[in-house]
Amino acid sequence: MSASSNSQPDISSKRKPHVIITIGMAGAGKSTFVQRINSYLHSQNTPQPPYILNLDPAVTHVPFEANIDIGILYNLGPNGGILTALNLFTTKFDQVMDLVEKRAETVDHIILDTPGQIEIFTWSASGAIITDAVASSFPTVVAYIIDTPRTTAPATFMSNMLYACSVMYKTKLPFILVFNKTDAQPHDFALEWMQDFESFQVALASHSGSRDSEGEPTYMNSLMNSMSLVLDEFYKHLKAVGVSSTTGAGIKEFFDAVEESRETYRTEYLPELERARAAREKSLQNVKQDSINRLMKDLAVDRAANPRAAAEDRWASDEEDDDDDEELEVNLIDRSEEPYPGQYIDITHMRQQSENINWPNPG
């Protein structure tokens, strides 16, 4: 059941809360990041507590108070139950959307924390349903969380960028790269690699294992060189911020990027959503028209084969229609006040009303 199938995008002037979907590899610090931005929003001069959904059933300790917690709902244990829990949760996601809609006027941000097993959410049907449901109802941005200290190796950096690219083009939503743990490792090197292709090539060439025993570039080295060229266009349309979930550094800059993405959502995602919906409706209409055409063709063949039956095949006259209506009107009976043949009777309830009923003997 897709909760987004009946949802219509609201592009009215009324401001709606912004949805932040946090996605990232295991250990990137997603839950800690959600805890930090939750704390930040609570600490504003006018507190603006967010509405938080924890969609990770494998986490043993949630460092924030979730409004809806998938772990409490299903209690299926870590890892093995993630996909099962998400699938079950998705069947009830229309109820989740109802709860979120009720709070939409009282919150500015809705935050989704997703499983560390990133492929379970990003490439499963349940993950797509959840993402489409919230994105078709509220301005939505994907925050891709990166473990900065672990991306200092060019190969790890490239694998993160490739995955981020795949998620962005799959969701087609505004996208923010969040380099987490900058208190342990500044993210300046990553920004430089994204902005300067040659600097990444230099880092790749100087990294151990980039050449084989004969001094030639390895296959992996050549592949990453090629991929960095491919991703150059991807980097140009990408927002990147550095944050520390421990110290809180960069959180304000993150929310500035979130606010900027609202306009991108309105000008790019919503029109694309409308085009996709119009294309689906047109496709459905074409299928219906094709079915009607085939039916009429079959009727024409049948009439050609049976001309006598076709001659007697006609629409009822207006007089006949009126007769049918009168007959139908006479036969209509309101059975709501008295029992009719075959109606279920609660014998226990009747016995409570009267204990002096003389029931006939069987037979």
Short mmCIF file of N, CA and C in Angstrom, two decimals, residues 3 22 85 132 167 182 190 216 251 286 319 347 356 359:
data_model
loop_
_atom_site.label_atom_id
_atom_site.label_comp_id
_atom_site.label_asym_id
_atom_site.label_seq_id
_atom_site.Cartn_x
_atom_site.Cartn_y
_atom_site.Cartn_z
N ALA A 3 1.39 4.99 0.58
CA ALA A 3 0.74 6.12 1.21
C ALA A 3 0.78 7.35 0.34
N THR A 22 17.69 11.58 7.13
CA THR A 22 19.12 11.35 7.34
C THR A 22 19.48 9.96 6.85
N ALA A 85 10.71 -5.24 9.75
CA ALA A 85 10.11 -4.14 10.49
C ALA A 85 9.72 -3.00 9.56
N ASP A 132 8.65 8.71 -0.79
CA ASP A 132 7.68 9.34 -1.69
C ASP A 132 6.50 9.92 -0.91
N VAL A 167 21.98 7.76 -4.52
CA VAL A 167 20.82 8.08 -3.69
C VAL A 167 20.15 9.37 -4.18
N THR A 182 33.77 16.55 12.37
CA THR A 182 34.83 17.49 11.98
C THR A 182 35.68 17.90 13.17
N ALA A 190 38.13 17.25 1.82
CA ALA A 190 37.04 16.72 1.00
C ALA A 190 36.49 17.80 0.06
N GLU A 216 53.04 0.43 -12.48
CA GLU A 216 51.92 0.90 -13.28
C GLU A 216 50.71 1.15 -12.37
N ILE A 251 26.18 23.23 12.88
CA ILE A 251 24.75 22.89 12.85
C ILE A 251 23.93 24.03 12.26
N ASN A 286 -4.48 5.58 -21.61
CA ASN A 286 -4.17 4.88 -22.86
C ASN A 286 -4.52 3.40 -22.76
N GLU A 319 -39.11 4.81 -23.10
CA GLU A 319 -40.29 4.32 -22.40
C GLU A 319 -39.93 3.09 -21.56
N ILE A 347 -29.41 -13.83 19.15
CA ILE A 347 -30.35 -14.50 20.06
C ILE A 347 -30.06 -14.12 21.50
N ASN A 356 -39.42 -14.32 28.37
CA ASN A 356 -40.71 -15.04 28.28
C ASN A 356 -41.06 -15.44 26.87
N TRP A 359 -40.06 -20.35 22.46
CA TRP A 359 -39.39 -20.79 21.23
C TRP A 359 -40.06 -22.08 20.73
#
